[in-house]
PDB file of C-alpha atoms in Angstrom:
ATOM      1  CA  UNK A   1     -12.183  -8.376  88.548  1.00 73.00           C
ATOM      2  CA  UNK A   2     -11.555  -4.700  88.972  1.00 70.00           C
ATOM      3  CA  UNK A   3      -8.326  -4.889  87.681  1.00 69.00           C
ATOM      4  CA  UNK A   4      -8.767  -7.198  85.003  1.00 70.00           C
ATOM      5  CA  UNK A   5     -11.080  -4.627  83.460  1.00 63.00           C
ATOM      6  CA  UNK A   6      -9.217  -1.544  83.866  1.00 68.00           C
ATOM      7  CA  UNK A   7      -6.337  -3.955  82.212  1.00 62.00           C
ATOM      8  CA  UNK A   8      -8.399  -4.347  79.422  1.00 59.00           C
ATOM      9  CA  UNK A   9      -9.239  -1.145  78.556  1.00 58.00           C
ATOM     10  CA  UNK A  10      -5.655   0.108  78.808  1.00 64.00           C
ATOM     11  CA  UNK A  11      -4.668  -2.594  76.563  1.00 59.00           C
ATOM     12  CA  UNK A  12      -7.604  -1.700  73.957  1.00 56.00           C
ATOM     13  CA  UNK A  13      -6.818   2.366  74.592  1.00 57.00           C
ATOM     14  CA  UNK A  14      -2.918   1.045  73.601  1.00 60.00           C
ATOM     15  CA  UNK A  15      -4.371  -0.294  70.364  1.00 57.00           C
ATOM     16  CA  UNK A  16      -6.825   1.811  69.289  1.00 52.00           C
ATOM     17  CA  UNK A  17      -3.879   4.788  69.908  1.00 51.00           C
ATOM     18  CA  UNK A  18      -1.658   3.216  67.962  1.00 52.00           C
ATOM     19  CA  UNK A  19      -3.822   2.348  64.611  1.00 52.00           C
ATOM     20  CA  UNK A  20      -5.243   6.166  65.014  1.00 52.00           C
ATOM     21  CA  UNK A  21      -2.119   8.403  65.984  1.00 52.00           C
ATOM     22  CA  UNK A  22       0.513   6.849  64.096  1.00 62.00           C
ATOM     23  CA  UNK A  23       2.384   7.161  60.750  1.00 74.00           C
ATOM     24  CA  UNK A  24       1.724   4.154  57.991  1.00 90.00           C
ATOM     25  CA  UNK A  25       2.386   3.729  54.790  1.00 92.00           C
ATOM     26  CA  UNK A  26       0.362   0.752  53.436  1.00 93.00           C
ATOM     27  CA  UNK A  27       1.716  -0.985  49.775  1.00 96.00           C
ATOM     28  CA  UNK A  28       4.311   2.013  49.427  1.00 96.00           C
ATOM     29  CA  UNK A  29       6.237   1.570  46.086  1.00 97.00           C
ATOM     30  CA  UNK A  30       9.082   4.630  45.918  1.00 96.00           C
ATOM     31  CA  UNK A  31      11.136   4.865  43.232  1.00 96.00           C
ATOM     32  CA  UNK A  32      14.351   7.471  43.280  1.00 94.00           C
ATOM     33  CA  UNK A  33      16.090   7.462  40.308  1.00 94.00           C
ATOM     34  CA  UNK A  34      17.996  10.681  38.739  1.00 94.00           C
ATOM     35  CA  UNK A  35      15.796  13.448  39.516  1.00 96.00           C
ATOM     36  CA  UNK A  36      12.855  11.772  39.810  1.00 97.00           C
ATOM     37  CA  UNK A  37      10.970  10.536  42.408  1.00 97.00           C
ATOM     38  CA  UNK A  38       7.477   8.361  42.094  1.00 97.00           C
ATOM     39  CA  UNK A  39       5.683   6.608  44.648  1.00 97.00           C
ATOM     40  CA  UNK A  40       2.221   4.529  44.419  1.00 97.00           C
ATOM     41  CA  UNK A  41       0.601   3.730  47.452  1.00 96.00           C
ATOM     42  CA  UNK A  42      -2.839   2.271  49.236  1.00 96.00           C
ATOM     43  CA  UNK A  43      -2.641   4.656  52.281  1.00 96.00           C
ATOM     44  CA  UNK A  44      -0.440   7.183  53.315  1.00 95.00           C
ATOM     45  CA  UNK A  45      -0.679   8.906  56.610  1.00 95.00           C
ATOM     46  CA  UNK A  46       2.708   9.895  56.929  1.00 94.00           C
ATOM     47  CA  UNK A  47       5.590  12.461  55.571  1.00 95.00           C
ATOM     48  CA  UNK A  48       8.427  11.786  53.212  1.00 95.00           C
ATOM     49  CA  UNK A  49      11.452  13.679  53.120  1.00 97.00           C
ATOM     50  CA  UNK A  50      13.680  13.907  49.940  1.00 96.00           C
ATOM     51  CA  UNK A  51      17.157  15.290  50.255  1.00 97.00           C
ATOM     52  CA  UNK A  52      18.611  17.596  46.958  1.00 97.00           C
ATOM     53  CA  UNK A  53      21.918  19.378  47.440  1.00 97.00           C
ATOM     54  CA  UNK A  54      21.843  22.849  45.751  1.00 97.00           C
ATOM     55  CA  UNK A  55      24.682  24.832  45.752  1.00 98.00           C
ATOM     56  CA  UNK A  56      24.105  28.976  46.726  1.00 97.00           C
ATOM     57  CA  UNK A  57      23.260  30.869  43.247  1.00 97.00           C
ATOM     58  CA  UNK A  58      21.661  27.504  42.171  1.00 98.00           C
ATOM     59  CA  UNK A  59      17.869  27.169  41.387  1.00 96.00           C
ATOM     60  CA  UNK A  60      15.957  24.393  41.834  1.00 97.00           C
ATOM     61  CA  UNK A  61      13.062  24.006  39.585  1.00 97.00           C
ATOM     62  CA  UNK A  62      10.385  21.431  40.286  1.00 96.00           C
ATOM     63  CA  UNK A  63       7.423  20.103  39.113  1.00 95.00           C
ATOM     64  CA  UNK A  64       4.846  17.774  41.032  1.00 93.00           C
ATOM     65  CA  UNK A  65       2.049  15.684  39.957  1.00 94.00           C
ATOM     66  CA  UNK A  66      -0.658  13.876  42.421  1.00 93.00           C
ATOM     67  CA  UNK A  67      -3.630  11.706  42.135  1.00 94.00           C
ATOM     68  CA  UNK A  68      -5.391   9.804  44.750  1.00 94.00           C
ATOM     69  CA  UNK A  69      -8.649   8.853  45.782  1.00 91.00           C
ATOM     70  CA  UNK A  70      -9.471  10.473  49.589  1.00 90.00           C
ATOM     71  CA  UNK A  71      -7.137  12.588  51.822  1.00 93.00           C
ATOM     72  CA  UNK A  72      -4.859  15.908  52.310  1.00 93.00           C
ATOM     73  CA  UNK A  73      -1.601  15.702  50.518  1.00 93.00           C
ATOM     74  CA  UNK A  74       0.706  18.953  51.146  1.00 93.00           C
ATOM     75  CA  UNK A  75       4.686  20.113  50.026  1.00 94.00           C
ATOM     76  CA  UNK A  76       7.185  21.782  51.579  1.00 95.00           C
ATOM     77  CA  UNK A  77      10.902  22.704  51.020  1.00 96.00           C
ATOM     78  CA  UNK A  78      13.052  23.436  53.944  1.00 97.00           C
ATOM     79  CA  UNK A  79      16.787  25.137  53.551  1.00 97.00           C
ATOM     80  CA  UNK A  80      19.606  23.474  55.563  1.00 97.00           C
ATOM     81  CA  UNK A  81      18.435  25.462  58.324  1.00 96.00           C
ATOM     82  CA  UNK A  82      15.358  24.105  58.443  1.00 96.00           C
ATOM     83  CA  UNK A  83      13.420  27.333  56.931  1.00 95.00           C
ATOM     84  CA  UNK A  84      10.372  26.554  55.269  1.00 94.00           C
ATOM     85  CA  UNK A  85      10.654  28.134  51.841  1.00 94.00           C
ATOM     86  CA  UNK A  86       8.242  29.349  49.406  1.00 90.00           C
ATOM     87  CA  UNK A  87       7.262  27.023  46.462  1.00 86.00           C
ATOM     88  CA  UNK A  88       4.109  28.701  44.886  1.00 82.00           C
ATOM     89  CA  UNK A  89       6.476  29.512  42.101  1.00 88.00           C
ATOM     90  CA  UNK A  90       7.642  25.930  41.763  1.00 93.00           C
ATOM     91  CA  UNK A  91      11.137  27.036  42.128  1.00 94.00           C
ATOM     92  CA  UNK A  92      14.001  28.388  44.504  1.00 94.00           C
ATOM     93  CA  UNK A  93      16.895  30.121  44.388  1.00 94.00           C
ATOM     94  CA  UNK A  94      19.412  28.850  47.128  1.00 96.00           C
ATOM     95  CA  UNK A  95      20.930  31.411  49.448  1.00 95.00           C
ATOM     96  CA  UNK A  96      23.508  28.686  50.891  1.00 96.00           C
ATOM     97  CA  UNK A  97      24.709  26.001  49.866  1.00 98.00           C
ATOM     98  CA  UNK A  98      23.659  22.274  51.476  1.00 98.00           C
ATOM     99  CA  UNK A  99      21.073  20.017  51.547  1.00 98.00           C
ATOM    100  CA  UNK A 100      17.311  21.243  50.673  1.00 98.00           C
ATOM    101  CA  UNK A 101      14.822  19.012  52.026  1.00 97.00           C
ATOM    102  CA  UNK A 102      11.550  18.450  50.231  1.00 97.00           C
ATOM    103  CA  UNK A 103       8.698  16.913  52.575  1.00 97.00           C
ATOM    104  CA  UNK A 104       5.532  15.655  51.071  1.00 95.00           C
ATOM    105  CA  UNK A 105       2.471  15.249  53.761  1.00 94.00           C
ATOM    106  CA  UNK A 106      -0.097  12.715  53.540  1.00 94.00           C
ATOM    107  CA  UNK A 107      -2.958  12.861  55.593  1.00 94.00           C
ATOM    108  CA  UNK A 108      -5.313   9.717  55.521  1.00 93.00           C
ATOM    109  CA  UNK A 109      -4.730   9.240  51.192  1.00 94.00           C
ATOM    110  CA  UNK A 110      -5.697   6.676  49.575  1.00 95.00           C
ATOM    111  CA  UNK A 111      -4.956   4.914  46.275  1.00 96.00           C
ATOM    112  CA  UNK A 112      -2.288   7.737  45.492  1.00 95.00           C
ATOM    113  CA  UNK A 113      -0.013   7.610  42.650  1.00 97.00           C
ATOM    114  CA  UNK A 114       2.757  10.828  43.266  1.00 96.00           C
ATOM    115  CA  UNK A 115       5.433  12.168  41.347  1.00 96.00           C
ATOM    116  CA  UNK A 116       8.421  15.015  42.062  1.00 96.00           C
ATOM    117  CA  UNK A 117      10.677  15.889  39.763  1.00 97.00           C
ATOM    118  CA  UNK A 118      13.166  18.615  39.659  1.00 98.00           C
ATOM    119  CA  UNK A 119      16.194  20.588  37.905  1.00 97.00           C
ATOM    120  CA  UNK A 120      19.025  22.389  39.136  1.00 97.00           C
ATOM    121  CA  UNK A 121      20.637  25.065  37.004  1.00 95.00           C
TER     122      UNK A 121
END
């Protein structure tokens, strides 16, 4: 009997980790096209990384527009070292060339709606 219960709570411990401590995306609807991404979603609880190659010299202007209902949403930009860049200034000039990553966080949204766009001259 002793076991069975210590079973059970294991099992529900299991469970209960897994809906709290993991990533989801629930109804996620990207859409990459061009220089333009959009995504609508129910929940996000999650990161989503977007590769751009820029080319040293090259600046990458963006722009980014959010709306949801409940949660924490954050940006960053990483160089193809993995340095986090600045991006108050909604743009970067690249001091290498490769591929830029540009991670949006989610923390527990809901009923988001998010767009990232962005130019390289």
């Amino acid at each position: 009997m002793k076991k069975r219960l210590i079973s059970l709570a294991i099992l529900v411990l299991i469970i209960v980790s897994y809906y709290v401590f993991t990533d989801k995306k629930v109804n996620w609807n990207e859409n990459l096209e061009g220089n333009k991404y959009e995504v609508t979603f129910s929940y996000f609880n999650s990161k989503k990384e977007i590769p751009i190659q820029i080319e040293k010299g090259q600046l990458l202007f963006f722009n980014n527009i959010w709306n949801f209902e409940h949660g924490t949403l954050g940006l960053s930009i990483f160089d193809p070292s993995g340095v986090s860049l600045e991006t108050k200034h909604k743009q970067i000039k690249a001091e290498k060339s490769g591929i830029y990553t540009v991670v949006i966080y989610g923390e527990k949204l809901e009923n988001g709606h998010l767009i990232f766009s962005w130019e390289i001259k």
